Tab-separated table of C-alpha atoms and ligand atoms in Angstrom:
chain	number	residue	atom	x	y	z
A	6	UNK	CA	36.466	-16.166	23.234
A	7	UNK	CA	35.662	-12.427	21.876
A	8	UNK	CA	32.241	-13.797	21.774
A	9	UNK	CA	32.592	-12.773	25.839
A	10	UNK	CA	32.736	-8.726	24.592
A	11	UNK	CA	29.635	-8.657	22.707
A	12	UNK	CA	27.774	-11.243	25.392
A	13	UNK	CA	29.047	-8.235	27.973
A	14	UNK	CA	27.757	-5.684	26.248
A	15	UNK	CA	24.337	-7.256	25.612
A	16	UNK	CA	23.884	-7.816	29.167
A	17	UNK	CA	24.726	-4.120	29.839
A	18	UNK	CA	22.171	-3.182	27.023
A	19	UNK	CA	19.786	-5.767	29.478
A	20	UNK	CA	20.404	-3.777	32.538
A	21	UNK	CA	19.853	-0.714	30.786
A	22	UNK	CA	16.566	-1.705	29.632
A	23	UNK	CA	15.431	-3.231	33.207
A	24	UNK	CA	16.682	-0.071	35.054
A	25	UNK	CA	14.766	2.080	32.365
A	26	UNK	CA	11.278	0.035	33.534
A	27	UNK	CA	10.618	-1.139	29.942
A	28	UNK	CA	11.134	-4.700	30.051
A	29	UNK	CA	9.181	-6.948	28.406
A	30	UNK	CA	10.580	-10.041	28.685
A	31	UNK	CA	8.668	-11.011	32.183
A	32	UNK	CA	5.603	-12.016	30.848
A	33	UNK	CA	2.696	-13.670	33.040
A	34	UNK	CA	2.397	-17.222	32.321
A	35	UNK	CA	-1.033	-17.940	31.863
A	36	UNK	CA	-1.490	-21.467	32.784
A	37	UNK	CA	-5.418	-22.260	31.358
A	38	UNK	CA	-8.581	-20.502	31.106
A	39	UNK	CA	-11.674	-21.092	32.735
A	40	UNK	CA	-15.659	-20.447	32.593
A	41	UNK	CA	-15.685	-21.587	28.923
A	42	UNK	CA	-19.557	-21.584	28.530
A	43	UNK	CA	-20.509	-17.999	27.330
A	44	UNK	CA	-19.210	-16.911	29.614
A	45	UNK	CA	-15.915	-14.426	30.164
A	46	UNK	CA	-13.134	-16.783	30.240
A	47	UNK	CA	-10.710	-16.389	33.442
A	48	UNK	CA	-7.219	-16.830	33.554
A	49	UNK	CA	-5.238	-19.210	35.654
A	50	UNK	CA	-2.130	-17.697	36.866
A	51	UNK	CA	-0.303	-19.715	39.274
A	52	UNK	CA	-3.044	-21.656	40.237
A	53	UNK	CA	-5.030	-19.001	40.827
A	54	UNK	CA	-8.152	-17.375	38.652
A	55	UNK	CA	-7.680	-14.156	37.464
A	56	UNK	CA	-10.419	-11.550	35.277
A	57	UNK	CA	-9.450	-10.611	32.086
A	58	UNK	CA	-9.266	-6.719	31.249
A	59	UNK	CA	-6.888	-6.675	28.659
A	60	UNK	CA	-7.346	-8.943	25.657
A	61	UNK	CA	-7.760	-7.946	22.293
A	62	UNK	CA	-10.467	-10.623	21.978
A	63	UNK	CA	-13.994	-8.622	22.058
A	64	UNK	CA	-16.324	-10.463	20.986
A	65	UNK	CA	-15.140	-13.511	23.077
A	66	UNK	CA	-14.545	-15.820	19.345
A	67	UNK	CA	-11.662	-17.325	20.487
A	68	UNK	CA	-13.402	-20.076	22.613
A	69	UNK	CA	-16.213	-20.179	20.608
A	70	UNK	CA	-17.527	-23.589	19.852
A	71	UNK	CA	-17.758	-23.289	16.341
A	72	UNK	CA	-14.821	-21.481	16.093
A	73	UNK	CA	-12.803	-24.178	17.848
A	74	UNK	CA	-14.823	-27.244	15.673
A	75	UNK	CA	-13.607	-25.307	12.584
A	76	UNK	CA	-10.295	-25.585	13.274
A	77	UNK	CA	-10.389	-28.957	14.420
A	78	UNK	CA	-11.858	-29.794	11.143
A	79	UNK	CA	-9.701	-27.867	9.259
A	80	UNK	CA	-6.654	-29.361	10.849
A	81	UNK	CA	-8.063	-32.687	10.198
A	82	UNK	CA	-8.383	-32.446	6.343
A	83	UNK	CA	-5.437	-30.241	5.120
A	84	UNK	CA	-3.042	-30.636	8.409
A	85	UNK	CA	-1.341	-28.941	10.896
A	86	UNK	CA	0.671	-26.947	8.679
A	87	UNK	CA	0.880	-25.352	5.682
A	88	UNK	CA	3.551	-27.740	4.131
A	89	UNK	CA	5.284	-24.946	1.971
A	90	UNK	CA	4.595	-20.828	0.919
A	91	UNK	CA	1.850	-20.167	-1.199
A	92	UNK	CA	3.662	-20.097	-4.404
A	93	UNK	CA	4.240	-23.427	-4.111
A	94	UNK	CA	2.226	-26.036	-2.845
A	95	UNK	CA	1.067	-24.274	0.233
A	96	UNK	CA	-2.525	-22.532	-1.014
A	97	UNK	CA	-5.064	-24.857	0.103
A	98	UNK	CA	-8.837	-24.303	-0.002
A	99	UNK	CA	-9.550	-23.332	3.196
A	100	UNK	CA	-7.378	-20.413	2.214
A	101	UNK	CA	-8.886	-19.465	-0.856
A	102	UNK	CA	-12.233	-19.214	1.139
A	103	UNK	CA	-11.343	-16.947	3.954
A	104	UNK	CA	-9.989	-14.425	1.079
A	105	UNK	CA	-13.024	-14.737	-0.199
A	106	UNK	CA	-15.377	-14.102	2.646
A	107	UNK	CA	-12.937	-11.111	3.610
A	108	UNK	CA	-13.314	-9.508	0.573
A	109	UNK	CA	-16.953	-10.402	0.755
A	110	UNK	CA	-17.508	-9.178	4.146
A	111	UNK	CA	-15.390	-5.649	3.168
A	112	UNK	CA	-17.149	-5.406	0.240
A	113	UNK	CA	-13.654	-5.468	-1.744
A	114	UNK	CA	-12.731	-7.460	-4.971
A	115	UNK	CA	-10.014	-9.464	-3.289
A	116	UNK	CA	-8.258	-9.978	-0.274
A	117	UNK	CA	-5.013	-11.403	1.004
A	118	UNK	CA	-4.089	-13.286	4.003
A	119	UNK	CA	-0.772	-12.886	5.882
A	120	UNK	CA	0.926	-14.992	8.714
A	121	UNK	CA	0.589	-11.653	10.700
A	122	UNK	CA	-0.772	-8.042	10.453
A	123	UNK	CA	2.834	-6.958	11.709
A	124	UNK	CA	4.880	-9.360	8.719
A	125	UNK	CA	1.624	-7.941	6.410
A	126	UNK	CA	2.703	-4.146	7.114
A	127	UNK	CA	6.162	-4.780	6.871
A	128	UNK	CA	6.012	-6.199	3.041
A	129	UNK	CA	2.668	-4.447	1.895
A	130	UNK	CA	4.195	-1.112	3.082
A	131	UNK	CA	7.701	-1.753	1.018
A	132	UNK	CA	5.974	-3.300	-1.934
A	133	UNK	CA	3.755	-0.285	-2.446
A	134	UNK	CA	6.200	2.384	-1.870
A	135	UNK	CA	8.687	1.086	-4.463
A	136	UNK	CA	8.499	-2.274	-5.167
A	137	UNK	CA	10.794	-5.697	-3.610
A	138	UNK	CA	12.167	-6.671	-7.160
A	139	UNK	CA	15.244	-5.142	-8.907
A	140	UNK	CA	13.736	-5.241	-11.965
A	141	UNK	CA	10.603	-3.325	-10.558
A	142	UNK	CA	8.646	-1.294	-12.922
A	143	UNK	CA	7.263	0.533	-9.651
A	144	UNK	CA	9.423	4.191	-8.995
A	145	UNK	CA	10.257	5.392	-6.096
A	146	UNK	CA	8.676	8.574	-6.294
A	147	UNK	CA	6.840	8.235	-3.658
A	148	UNK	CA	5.371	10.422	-0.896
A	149	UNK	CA	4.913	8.526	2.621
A	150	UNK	CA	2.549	10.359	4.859
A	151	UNK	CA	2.067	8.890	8.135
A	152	UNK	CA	-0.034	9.682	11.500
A	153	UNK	CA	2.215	10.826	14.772
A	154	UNK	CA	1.054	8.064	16.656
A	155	UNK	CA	0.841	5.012	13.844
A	156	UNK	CA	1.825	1.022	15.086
A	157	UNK	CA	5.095	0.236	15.119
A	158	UNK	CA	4.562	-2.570	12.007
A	159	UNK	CA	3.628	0.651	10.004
A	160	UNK	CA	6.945	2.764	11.466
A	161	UNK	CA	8.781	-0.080	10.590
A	162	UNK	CA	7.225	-1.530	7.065
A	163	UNK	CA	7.996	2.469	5.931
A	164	UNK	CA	11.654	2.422	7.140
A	165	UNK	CA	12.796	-0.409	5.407
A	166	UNK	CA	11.500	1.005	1.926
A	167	UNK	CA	14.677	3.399	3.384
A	168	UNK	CA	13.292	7.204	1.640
A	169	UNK	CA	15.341	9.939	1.866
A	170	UNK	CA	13.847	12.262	4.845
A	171	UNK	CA	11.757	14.704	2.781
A	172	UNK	CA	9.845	11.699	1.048
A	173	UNK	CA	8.429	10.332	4.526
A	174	UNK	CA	6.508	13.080	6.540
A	175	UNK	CA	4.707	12.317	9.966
A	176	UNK	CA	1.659	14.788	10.233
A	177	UNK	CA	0.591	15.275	13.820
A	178	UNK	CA	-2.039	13.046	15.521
A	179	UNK	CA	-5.433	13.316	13.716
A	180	UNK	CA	-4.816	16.628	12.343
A	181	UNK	CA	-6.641	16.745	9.536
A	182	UNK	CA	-5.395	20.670	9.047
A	183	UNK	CA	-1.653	19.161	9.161
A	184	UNK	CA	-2.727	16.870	7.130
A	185	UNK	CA	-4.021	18.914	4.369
A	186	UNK	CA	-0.960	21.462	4.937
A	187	UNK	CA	1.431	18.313	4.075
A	188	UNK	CA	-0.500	18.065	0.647
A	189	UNK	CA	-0.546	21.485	0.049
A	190	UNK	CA	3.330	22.088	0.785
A	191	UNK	CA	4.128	18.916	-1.592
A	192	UNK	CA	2.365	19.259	-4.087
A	193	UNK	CA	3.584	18.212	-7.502
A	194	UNK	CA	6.580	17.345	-6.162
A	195	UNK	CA	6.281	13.680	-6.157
A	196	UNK	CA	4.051	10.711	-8.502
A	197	UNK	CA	2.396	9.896	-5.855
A	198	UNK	CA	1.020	9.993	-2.453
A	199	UNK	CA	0.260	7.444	-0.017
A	200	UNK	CA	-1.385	8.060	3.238
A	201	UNK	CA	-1.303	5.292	6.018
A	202	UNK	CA	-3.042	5.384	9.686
A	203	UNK	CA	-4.327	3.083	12.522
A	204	UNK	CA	-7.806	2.974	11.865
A	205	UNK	CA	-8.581	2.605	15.273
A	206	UNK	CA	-5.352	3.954	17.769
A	207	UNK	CA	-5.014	1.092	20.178
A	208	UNK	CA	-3.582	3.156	23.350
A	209	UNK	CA	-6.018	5.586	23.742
A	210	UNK	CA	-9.227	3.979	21.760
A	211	UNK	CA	-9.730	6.676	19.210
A	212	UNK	CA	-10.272	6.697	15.452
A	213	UNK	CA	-8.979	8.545	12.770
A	214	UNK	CA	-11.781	10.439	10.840
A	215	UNK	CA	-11.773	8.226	7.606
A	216	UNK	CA	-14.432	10.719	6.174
A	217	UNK	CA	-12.149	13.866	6.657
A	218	UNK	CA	-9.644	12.339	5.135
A	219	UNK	CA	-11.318	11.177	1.975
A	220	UNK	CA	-12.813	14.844	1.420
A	221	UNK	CA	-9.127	16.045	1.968
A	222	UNK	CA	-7.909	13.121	-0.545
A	223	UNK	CA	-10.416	14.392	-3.319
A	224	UNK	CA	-8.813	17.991	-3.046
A	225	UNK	CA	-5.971	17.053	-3.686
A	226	UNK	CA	-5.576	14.076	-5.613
A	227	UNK	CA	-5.225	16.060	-8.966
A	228	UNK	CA	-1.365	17.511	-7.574
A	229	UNK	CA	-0.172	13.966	-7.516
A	230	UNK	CA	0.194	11.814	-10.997
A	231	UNK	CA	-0.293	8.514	-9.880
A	232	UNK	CA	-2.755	9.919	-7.163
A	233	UNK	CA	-3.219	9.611	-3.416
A	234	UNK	CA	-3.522	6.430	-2.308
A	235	UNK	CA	-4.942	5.505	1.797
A	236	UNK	CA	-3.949	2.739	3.541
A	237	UNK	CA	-5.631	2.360	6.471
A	238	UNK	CA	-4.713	-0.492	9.362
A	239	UNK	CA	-7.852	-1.367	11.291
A	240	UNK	CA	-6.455	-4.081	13.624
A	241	UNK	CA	-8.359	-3.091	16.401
A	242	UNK	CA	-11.382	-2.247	14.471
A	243	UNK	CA	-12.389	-5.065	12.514
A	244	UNK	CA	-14.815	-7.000	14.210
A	245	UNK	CA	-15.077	-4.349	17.089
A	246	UNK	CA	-16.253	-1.365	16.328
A	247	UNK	CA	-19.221	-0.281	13.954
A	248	UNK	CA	-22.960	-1.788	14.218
A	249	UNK	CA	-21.443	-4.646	11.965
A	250	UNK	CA	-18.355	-4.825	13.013
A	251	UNK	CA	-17.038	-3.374	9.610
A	252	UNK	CA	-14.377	-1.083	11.695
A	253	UNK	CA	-13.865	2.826	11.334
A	254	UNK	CA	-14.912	2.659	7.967
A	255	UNK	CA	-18.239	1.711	9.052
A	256	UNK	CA	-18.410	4.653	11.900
A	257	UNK	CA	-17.056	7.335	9.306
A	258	UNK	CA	-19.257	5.649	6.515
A	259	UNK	CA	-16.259	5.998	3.854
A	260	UNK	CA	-13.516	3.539	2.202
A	261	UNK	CA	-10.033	3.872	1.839
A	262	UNK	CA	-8.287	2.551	-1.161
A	263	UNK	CA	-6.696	-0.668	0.844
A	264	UNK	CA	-7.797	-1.682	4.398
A	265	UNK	CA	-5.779	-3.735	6.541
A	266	UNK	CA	-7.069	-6.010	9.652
A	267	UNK	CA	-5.611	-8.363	11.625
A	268	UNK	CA	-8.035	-11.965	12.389
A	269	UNK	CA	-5.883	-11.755	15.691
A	270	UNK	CA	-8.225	-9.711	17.851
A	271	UNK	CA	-12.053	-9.155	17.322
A	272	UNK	CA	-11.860	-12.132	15.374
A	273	UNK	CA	-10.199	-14.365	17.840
A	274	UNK	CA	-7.954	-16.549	15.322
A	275	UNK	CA	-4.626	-15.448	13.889
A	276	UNK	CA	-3.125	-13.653	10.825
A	277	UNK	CA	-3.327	-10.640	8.943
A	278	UNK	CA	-5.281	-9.345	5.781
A	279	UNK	CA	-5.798	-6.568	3.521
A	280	UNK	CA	-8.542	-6.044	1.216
A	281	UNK	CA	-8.723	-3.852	-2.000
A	282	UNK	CA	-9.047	-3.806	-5.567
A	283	UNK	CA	-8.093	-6.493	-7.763
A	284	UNK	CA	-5.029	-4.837	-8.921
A	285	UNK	CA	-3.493	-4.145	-5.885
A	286	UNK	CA	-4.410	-7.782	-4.344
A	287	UNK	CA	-2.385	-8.900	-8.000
A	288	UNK	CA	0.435	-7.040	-7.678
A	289	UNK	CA	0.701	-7.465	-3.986
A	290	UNK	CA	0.787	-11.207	-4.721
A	291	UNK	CA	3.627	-10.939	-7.085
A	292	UNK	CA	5.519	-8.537	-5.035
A	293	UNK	CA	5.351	-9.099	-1.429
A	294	UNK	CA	7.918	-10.858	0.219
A	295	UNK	CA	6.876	-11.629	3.350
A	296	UNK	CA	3.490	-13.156	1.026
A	297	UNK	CA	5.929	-14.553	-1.264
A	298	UNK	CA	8.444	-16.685	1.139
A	299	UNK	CA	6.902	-16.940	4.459
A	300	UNK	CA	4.211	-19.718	4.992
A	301	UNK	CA	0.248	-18.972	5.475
A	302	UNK	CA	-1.301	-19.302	8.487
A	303	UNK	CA	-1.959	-23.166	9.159
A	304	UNK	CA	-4.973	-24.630	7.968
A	305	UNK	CA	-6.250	-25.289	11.953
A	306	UNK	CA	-6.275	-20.899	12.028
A	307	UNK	CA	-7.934	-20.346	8.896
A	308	UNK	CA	-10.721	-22.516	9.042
A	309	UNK	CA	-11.256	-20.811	12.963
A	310	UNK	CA	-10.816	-17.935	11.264
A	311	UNK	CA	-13.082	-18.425	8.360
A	312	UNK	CA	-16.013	-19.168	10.776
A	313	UNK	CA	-15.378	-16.570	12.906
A	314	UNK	CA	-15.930	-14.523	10.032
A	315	UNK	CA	-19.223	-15.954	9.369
A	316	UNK	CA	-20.491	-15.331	12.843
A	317	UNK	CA	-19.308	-11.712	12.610
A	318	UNK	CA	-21.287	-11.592	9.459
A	319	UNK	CA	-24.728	-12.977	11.372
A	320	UNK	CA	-27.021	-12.167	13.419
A	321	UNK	CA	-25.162	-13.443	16.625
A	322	UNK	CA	-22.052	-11.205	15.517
A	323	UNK	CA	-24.292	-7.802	15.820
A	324	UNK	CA	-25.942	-9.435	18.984
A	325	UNK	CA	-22.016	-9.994	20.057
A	326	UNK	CA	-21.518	-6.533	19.091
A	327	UNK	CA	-24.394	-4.686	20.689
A	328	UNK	CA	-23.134	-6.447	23.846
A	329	UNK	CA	-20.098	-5.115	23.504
A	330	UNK	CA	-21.441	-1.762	23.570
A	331	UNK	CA	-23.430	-2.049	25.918
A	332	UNK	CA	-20.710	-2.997	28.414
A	333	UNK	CA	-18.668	-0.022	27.243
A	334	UNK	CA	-21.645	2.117	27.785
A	335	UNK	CA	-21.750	0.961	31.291
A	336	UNK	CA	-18.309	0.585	32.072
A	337	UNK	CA	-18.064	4.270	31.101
A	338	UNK	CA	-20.753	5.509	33.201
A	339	UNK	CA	-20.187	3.189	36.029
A	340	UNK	CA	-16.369	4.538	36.273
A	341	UNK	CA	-17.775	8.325	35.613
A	342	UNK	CA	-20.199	8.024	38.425
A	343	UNK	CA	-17.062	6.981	41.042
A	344	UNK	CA	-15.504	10.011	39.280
A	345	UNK	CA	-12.913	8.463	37.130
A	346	UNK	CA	-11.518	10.049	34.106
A	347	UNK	CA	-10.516	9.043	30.861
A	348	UNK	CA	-8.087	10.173	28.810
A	349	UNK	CA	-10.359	10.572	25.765
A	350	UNK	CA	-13.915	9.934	25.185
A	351	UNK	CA	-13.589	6.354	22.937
A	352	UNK	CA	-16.670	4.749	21.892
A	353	UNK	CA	-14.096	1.579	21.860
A	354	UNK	CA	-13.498	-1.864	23.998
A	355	UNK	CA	-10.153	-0.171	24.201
A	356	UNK	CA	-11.184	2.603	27.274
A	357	UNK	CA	-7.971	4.027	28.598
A	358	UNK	CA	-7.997	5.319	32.353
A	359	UNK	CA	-5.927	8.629	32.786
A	360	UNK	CA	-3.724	8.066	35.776
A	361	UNK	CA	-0.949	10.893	34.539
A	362	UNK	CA	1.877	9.676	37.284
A	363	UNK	CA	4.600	6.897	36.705
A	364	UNK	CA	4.771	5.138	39.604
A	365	UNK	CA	0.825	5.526	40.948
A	366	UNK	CA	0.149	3.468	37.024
A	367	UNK	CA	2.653	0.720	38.102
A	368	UNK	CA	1.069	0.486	41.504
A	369	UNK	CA	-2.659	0.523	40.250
A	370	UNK	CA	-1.885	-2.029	37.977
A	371	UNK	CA	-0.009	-4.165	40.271
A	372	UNK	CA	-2.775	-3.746	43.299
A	373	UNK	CA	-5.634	-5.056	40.566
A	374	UNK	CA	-3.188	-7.464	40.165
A	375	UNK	CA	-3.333	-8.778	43.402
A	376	UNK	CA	-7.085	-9.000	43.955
A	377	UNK	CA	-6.901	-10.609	40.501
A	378	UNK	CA	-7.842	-8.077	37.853
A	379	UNK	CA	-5.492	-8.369	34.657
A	380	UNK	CA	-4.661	-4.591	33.128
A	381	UNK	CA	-2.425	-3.073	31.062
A	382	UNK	CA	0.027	-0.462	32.797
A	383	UNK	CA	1.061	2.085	29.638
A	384	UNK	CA	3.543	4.207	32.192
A	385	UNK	CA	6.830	6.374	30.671
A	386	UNK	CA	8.531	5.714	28.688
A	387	UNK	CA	5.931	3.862	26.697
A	388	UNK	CA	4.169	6.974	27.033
A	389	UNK	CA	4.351	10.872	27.303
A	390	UNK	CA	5.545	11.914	30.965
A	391	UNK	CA	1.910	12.581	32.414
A	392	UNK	CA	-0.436	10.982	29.928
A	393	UNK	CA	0.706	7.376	31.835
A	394	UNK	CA	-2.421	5.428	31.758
A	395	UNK	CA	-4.195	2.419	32.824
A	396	UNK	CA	-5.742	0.611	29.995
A	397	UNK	CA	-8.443	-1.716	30.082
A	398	UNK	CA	-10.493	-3.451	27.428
A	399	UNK	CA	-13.684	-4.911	27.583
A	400	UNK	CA	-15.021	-8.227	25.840
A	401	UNK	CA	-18.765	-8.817	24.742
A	402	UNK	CA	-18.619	-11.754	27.027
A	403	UNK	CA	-18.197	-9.614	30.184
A	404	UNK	CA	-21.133	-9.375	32.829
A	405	UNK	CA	-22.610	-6.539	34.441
A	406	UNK	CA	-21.177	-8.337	37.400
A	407	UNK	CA	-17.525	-8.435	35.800
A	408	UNK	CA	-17.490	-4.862	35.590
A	409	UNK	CA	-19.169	-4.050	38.672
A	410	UNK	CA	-16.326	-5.913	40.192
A	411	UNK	CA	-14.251	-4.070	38.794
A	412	UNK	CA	-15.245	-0.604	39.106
A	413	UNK	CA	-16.033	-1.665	42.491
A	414	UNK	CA	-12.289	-3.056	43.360
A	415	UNK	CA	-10.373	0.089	41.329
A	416	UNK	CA	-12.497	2.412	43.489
A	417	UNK	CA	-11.652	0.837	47.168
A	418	UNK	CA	-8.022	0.721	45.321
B	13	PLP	C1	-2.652	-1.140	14.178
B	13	PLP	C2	-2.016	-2.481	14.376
B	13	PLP	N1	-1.405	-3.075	13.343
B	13	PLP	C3	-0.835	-4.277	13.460
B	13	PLP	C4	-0.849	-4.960	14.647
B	13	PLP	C5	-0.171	-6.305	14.726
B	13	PLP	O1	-1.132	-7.285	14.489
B	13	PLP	P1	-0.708	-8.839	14.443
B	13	PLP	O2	-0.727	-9.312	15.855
B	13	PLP	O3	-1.744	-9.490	13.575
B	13	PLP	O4	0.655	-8.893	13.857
B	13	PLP	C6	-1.479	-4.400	15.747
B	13	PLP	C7	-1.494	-5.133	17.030
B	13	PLP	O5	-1.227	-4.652	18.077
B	13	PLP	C8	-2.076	-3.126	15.624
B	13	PLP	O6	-2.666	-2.541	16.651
């Protein structure tokens, strides 16, 4: 009977969260998609057909033909599941072949898939900052450094390796001065450094300037014994941005030390990866727990996954990607032309609109709404008081027509 207290006080917390406008528990049901053939898909939301402006999938893989035979075939030899964790009986071939093409496709030595970039983050983050095992030989004399404005799987993978304060700094959004001042004011003061960003910041569209970064990394690497290591998390990258779809490291024409991606966006499947060198994919293998006991994706989303990598990697991917930019070139100078603004200039699918008011976001986004246009309202809380935005995202599969549409409809809105 107690029980009642707590069950009171979670539906106070539930109130709370309602009254605060941040609830994310109503979520639009979408019923089925349709316009299959090359075509943008469109959603079906209570019977009706809605335009997609805010899915993560931009080059339009997910319905792909192929893609979808893949996985059919895939399910058909090895299953719908994995049956058990790697370590045990639950590697299977079609596994061992996305890895490969990954690290292929990243030019890397080895790469390692994850039942999610979030679950990826969490353990990759913990491993490398101190290691999962008590019997670790890894210290914890480690320096976190982390952008302002990083994913929440990165917050969160660095506060459960639980560092006292002064070993975790946040250096302000794309600073690179900050950046370099953090190095400066630490130096030989810990083993070693790790850096982690977004590749590619998913609210706004921009990138973090791998390039910079490197030439601040060489500077300084010398004040750190174990070195500087960058982590970079290109979810919204991969398969997205750069003439190949190689992510910001293609745009800034640099590597970091271990990339991250997710296959749950540009590539339109599921799961997480990272890429590196062989020593880090080993010890990562031995020392990640949510590698170690948590199962792979299912056979069905790697094999999807494994040929959505190989179209990427072909000449239909860059003809996918050119289209893609194309339609962000457009979109951009369409909106410009009815004198919209953004709130930076992204070269990105993600284009975010600046609207700057609470409640005229929520009622934007809720008039597209009803002359079926699907958005994403980013309003405060989520964000800054006057940097609420509207923010769209275009797809390779979108028409000049789609976005006329659009523009058209936002502008008589
Ligand atoms: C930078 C970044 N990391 C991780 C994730 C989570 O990816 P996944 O859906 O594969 O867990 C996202 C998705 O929003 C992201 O933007």
């Amino acid at each position: 009977m107690t029980q009642q207290n707590f069950k009171k006080i979670l539906k106070k917390e539930l109130l709370r969260i309602d009254q605060a406008g941040t609830t994310k528990r109503k979520e639009t049901i979408i019923e089925k998609f349709v316009n299959l053939k090359g075509m943008a898909p469109k959603a079906i939301i209570k019977g009706k057909k809605y335009s997609i402006f805010n899915s993560n999938d931009y080059l339009g893989l997910r319905f792909h033909p192929k893609v979808i035979e893949a996985e059919e075939n895939a399910a058909r030899i090895f299953g719908a599941g994995p049956g058990a964790v790697r370590f045990i009986s639950g590697t299977l071939k079609v596994h061992k072949d996305l890895e490969q093409a990954l690290a292929t496709f990243h030019q890397r030595e080895d790469a390692i898939i994850f039942s999610s970039t979030f679950v990826l983050n969490f353990g990759v983050l913990h491993a490398l900052i101190k290691g999962q095992s008590r019997d670790s030989l890894i210290g914890s004399d480690t320096l976190v450094i982390s952008d302002q404005l990083n994913h929440r799987s990165i917050i969160d993978g660095i506060r459960i390796a639980n560092l006292p304060k002064k070993q975790k700094i946040v250096f302000k959004h794309i600073d690179m001065k900050d950046l370099n001042e953090v190095l400066e004011k630490n130096k030989q003061l810990f083993q070693r450094a790790i850096i982690v960003t977004d590749g590619v910041f998913s609210m706004l569209g921009e990138y973090q300037n791998l390039a910079k970064i490197k030439k601040i990394v060489t500077q300084n690497d010398h004040h750190f014994i174990e070195g500087i290591i960058t982590v970079v998390d290109d979810a919204h990258g991969v398969a997205a941005f750069g003439e190949t779809g190689r992510g910001t490291e293609e745009v800034c024409k640099t590597k970091c030390d271990l990339l991250i991606g997710t296959l749950g966006k540009g590539f339109g499947a599921d799961g997480g990866y990272i890429v590196g060198e062989k020593v880090y994919m080993d010890y990562l293998r031995e020392s990640t727990s949510t590698y170690i006991y948590s199962n792979p994706i299912s056979p069905g989303t790697t094999g999807a996954a494994l040929q959505a990598v190989k179209i990427v990697d072909s000449a239909e991917g860059r003809s996918l990607i050119k289209k893609l930019q194309e339609n962000i070139d457009y979109f951009k100078e369409s909106m410009k032309k009815k004198n919209f603004s953004f709130a930076v200039n992204s070269s990105h699918p993600v284009q975010a609109l600046l609207i700057g008011d609470t409640n005229k976001t929520k009622k934007l986004a809720r008039s597209l709404f009803e002359k079926r246009i699907l958005v994403t309202p980013l309003a405060h809380p989520v964000v800054e008081k006057g940097k609420d935005e509207i923010r769209i995202q275009l797809s390779a599969l979108h028409s000049k027509n789609d976005i006329d549409t659009f523009v058209n409809t936002i502008t008589q809105i």
